Amino acid sequence: MVSATRYLWNKLYAIASSAKVLKQAVRLVKELENKKQRIKRLQFYSRFVKKGDVCFDIGANIGNRTSVLAELGCMVVAVEPQEECFTKLKEKFSANKHVTLIKKAVAEKAG
């Protein structure tokens, strides 16, 4: 009985370890994809803006473009109405003097 119990614990440990490794691998792949996207955005936006430009990120979401524009040296006005997204923007950019955050929606007409 003891050996069967030991065998099951060893199997469970192996499965748990495999799951942990898989989870880490998935996280690393996601990080790599995010870095690739960031590089693409930097290359794209650097063709249109230069240091000191004022840029508006309307519907800033969680700030992917805001971050890139600020990194390029732009003064960024990020506008986002959704509370959850705006909270993330504040966490990321509240200390950044090049980014102004506005919690509003933008539309053609009031309402």
PDB file of C-alpha atoms in Angstrom:
ATOM      1  CA  MET A   1       0.000   0.000   0.000  1.00  0.00           C
ATOM      2  CA  VAL A   2       2.814   2.393   0.847  1.00  0.00           C
ATOM      3  CA  SER A   3       4.492   1.865  -2.509  1.00  0.00           C
ATOM      4  CA  ALA A   4       1.221   2.507  -4.386  1.00  0.00           C
ATOM      5  CA  THR A   5       0.712   5.718  -2.444  1.00  0.00           C
ATOM      6  CA  ARG A   6       4.295   6.784  -3.142  1.00  0.00           C
ATOM      7  CA  TYR A   7       3.803   5.969  -6.840  1.00  0.00           C
ATOM      8  CA  LEU A   8       0.643   8.127  -7.022  1.00  0.00           C
ATOM      9  CA  TRP A   9       2.338  11.046  -5.254  1.00  0.00           C
ATOM     10  CA  ASN A  10       5.277  10.831  -7.676  1.00  0.00           C
ATOM     11  CA  LYS A  11       2.887  10.828 -10.637  1.00  0.00           C
ATOM     12  CA  LEU A  12       0.953  13.811  -9.241  1.00  0.00           C
ATOM     13  CA  TYR A  13       4.199  15.693  -8.640  1.00  0.00           C
ATOM     14  CA  ALA A  14       5.346  15.010 -12.216  1.00  0.00           C
ATOM     15  CA  ILE A  15       2.019  16.219 -13.614  1.00  0.00           C
ATOM     16  CA  ALA A  16       2.080  19.355 -11.455  1.00  0.00           C
ATOM     17  CA  SER A  17       5.665  20.086 -12.492  1.00  0.00           C
ATOM     18  CA  SER A  18       4.777  19.620 -16.173  1.00  0.00           C
ATOM     19  CA  ALA A  19       1.811  21.963 -15.808  1.00  0.00           C
ATOM     20  CA  LYS A  20       4.025  24.572 -14.136  1.00  0.00           C
ATOM     21  CA  VAL A  21       6.618  24.336 -16.928  1.00  0.00           C
ATOM     22  CA  LEU A  22       3.898  24.567 -19.570  1.00  0.00           C
ATOM     23  CA  LYS A  23       2.400  27.622 -17.877  1.00  0.00           C
ATOM     24  CA  GLN A  24       5.835  29.300 -17.796  1.00  0.00           C
ATOM     25  CA  ALA A  25       6.414  28.471 -21.464  1.00  0.00           C
ATOM     26  CA  VAL A  26       3.056  29.976 -22.442  1.00  0.00           C
ATOM     27  CA  ARG A  27       3.875  33.122 -20.444  1.00  0.00           C
ATOM     28  CA  LEU A  28       7.254  33.457 -22.182  1.00  0.00           C
ATOM     29  CA  VAL A  29       5.693  33.034 -25.633  1.00  0.00           C
ATOM     30  CA  LYS A  30       3.140  35.752 -24.805  1.00  0.00           C
ATOM     31  CA  GLU A  31       5.919  38.078 -23.611  1.00  0.00           C
ATOM     32  CA  LEU A  32       7.847  37.490 -26.833  1.00  0.00           C
ATOM     33  CA  GLU A  33       4.754  38.229 -28.932  1.00  0.00           C
ATOM     34  CA  ASN A  34       4.139  41.436 -26.952  1.00  0.00           C
ATOM     35  CA  LYS A  35       7.740  42.536 -27.550  1.00  0.00           C
ATOM     36  CA  LYS A  36       7.408  41.829 -31.269  1.00  0.00           C
ATOM     37  CA  GLN A  37       4.192  43.888 -31.418  1.00  0.00           C
ATOM     38  CA  ARG A  38       5.886  46.733 -29.537  1.00  0.00           C
ATOM     39  CA  ILE A  39       8.788  46.779 -31.978  1.00  0.00           C
ATOM     40  CA  LYS A  40       6.364  46.826 -34.919  1.00  0.00           C
ATOM     41  CA  ARG A  41       4.453  49.748 -33.369  1.00  0.00           C
ATOM     42  CA  LEU A  42       7.676  51.669 -32.708  1.00  0.00           C
ATOM     43  CA  GLN A  43       8.765  51.176 -36.318  1.00  0.00           C
ATOM     44  CA  PHE A  44       5.334  52.140 -37.653  1.00  0.00           C
ATOM     45  CA  TYR A  45       4.704  55.276 -35.561  1.00  0.00           C
ATOM     46  CA  SER A  46       8.291  56.541 -35.867  1.00  0.00           C
ATOM     47  CA  ARG A  47       7.538  57.177 -39.560  1.00  0.00           C
ATOM     48  CA  PHE A  48       4.852  59.732 -38.635  1.00  0.00           C
ATOM     49  CA  VAL A  49       5.824  61.387 -35.356  1.00  0.00           C
ATOM     50  CA  LYS A  50       8.912  62.927 -33.881  1.00  0.00           C
ATOM     51  CA  LYS A  51      10.093  63.954 -30.442  1.00  0.00           C
ATOM     52  CA  GLY A  52       8.008  66.821 -29.071  1.00  0.00           C
ATOM     53  CA  ASP A  53       4.926  66.156 -31.224  1.00  0.00           C
ATOM     54  CA  VAL A  54       1.552  66.219 -29.478  1.00  0.00           C
ATOM     55  CA  CYS A  55      -0.398  63.021 -30.108  1.00  0.00           C
ATOM     56  CA  PHE A  56      -3.894  61.999 -29.087  1.00  0.00           C
ATOM     57  CA  ASP A  57      -4.675  58.391 -28.261  1.00  0.00           C
ATOM     58  CA  ILE A  58      -8.469  58.365 -28.424  1.00  0.00           C
ATOM     59  CA  GLY A  59      -9.825  55.154 -26.919  1.00  0.00           C
ATOM     60  CA  ALA A  60      -6.455  54.476 -25.313  1.00  0.00           C
ATOM     61  CA  ASN A  61      -7.613  51.165 -23.785  1.00  0.00           C
ATOM     62  CA  ILE A  62      -4.649  49.989 -21.668  1.00  0.00           C
ATOM     63  CA  GLY A  63      -2.087  52.226 -23.336  1.00  0.00           C
ATOM     64  CA  ASN A  64      -0.217  50.117 -25.881  1.00  0.00           C
ATOM     65  CA  ARG A  65       0.009  53.009 -28.327  1.00  0.00           C
ATOM     66  CA  THR A  66       0.296  55.623 -25.585  1.00  0.00           C
ATOM     67  CA  SER A  67       3.393  53.820 -24.352  1.00  0.00           C
ATOM     68  CA  VAL A  68       4.989  53.690 -27.791  1.00  0.00           C
ATOM     69  CA  LEU A  69       4.233  57.339 -28.561  1.00  0.00           C
ATOM     70  CA  ALA A  70       5.659  58.426 -25.196  1.00  0.00           C
ATOM     71  CA  GLU A  71       8.752  56.305 -25.826  1.00  0.00           C
ATOM     72  CA  LEU A  72       9.208  58.125 -29.140  1.00  0.00           C
ATOM     73  CA  GLY A  73       9.301  61.392 -27.161  1.00  0.00           C
ATOM     74  CA  CYS A  74       5.809  62.640 -27.961  1.00  0.00           C
ATOM     75  CA  MET A  75       3.529  64.478 -25.580  1.00  0.00           C
ATOM     76  CA  VAL A  76       0.518  62.133 -25.420  1.00  0.00           C
ATOM     77  CA  VAL A  77      -3.071  62.899 -24.475  1.00  0.00           C
ATOM     78  CA  ALA A  78      -4.692  59.538 -23.742  1.00  0.00           C
ATOM     79  CA  VAL A  79      -8.497  59.514 -23.600  1.00  0.00           C
ATOM     80  CA  GLU A  80     -10.307  56.461 -22.226  1.00  0.00           C
ATOM     81  CA  PRO A  81     -13.848  56.237 -20.767  1.00  0.00           C
ATOM     82  CA  GLN A  82     -13.820  52.691 -19.361  1.00  0.00           C
ATOM     83  CA  GLU A  83     -13.053  52.536 -15.633  1.00  0.00           C
ATOM     84  CA  GLU A  84     -11.056  49.309 -15.721  1.00  0.00           C
ATOM     85  CA  CYS A  85      -8.890  50.452 -18.623  1.00  0.00           C
ATOM     86  CA  PHE A  86      -8.438  53.928 -17.157  1.00  0.00           C
ATOM     87  CA  THR A  87      -7.243  52.394 -13.887  1.00  0.00           C
ATOM     88  CA  LYS A  88      -4.545  50.500 -15.817  1.00  0.00           C
ATOM     89  CA  LEU A  89      -3.577  53.710 -17.629  1.00  0.00           C
ATOM     90  CA  LYS A  90      -3.167  55.491 -14.283  1.00  0.00           C
ATOM     91  CA  GLU A  91      -1.008  52.656 -12.975  1.00  0.00           C
ATOM     92  CA  LYS A  92       1.235  52.820 -16.046  1.00  0.00           C
ATOM     93  CA  PHE A  93       1.437  56.553 -16.738  1.00  0.00           C
ATOM     94  CA  SER A  94       0.535  58.639 -13.683  1.00  0.00           C
ATOM     95  CA  ALA A  95       4.230  59.420 -13.087  1.00  0.00           C
ATOM     96  CA  ASN A  96       5.000  60.090 -16.759  1.00  0.00           C
ATOM     97  CA  LYS A  97       5.177  63.843 -17.370  1.00  0.00           C
ATOM     98  CA  HIS A  98       4.758  63.298 -21.135  1.00  0.00           C
ATOM     99  CA  VAL A  99       1.340  61.635 -20.783  1.00  0.00           C
ATOM    100  CA  THR A 100      -1.929  63.370 -19.888  1.00  0.00           C
ATOM    101  CA  LEU A 101      -4.815  61.061 -19.002  1.00  0.00           C
ATOM    102  CA  ILE A 102      -8.448  62.025 -19.548  1.00  0.00           C
ATOM    103  CA  LYS A 103     -11.299  59.782 -18.401  1.00  0.00           C
ATOM    104  CA  LYS A 104     -13.911  60.720 -20.994  1.00  0.00           C
ATOM    105  CA  ALA A 105     -15.512  59.383 -24.133  1.00  0.00           C
ATOM    106  CA  VAL A 106     -15.069  61.133 -27.462  1.00  0.00           C
ATOM    107  CA  ALA A 107     -17.890  61.320 -30.010  1.00  0.00           C
ATOM    108  CA  GLU A 108     -19.117  63.517 -32.820  1.00  0.00           C
ATOM    109  CA  LYS A 109     -22.114  64.658 -30.754  1.00  0.00           C
ATOM    110  CA  ALA A 110     -22.760  65.070 -27.049  1.00  0.00           C
ATOM    111  CA  GLY A 111     -24.721  62.273 -25.458  1.00  0.00           C
TER     112      GLY A 111
END
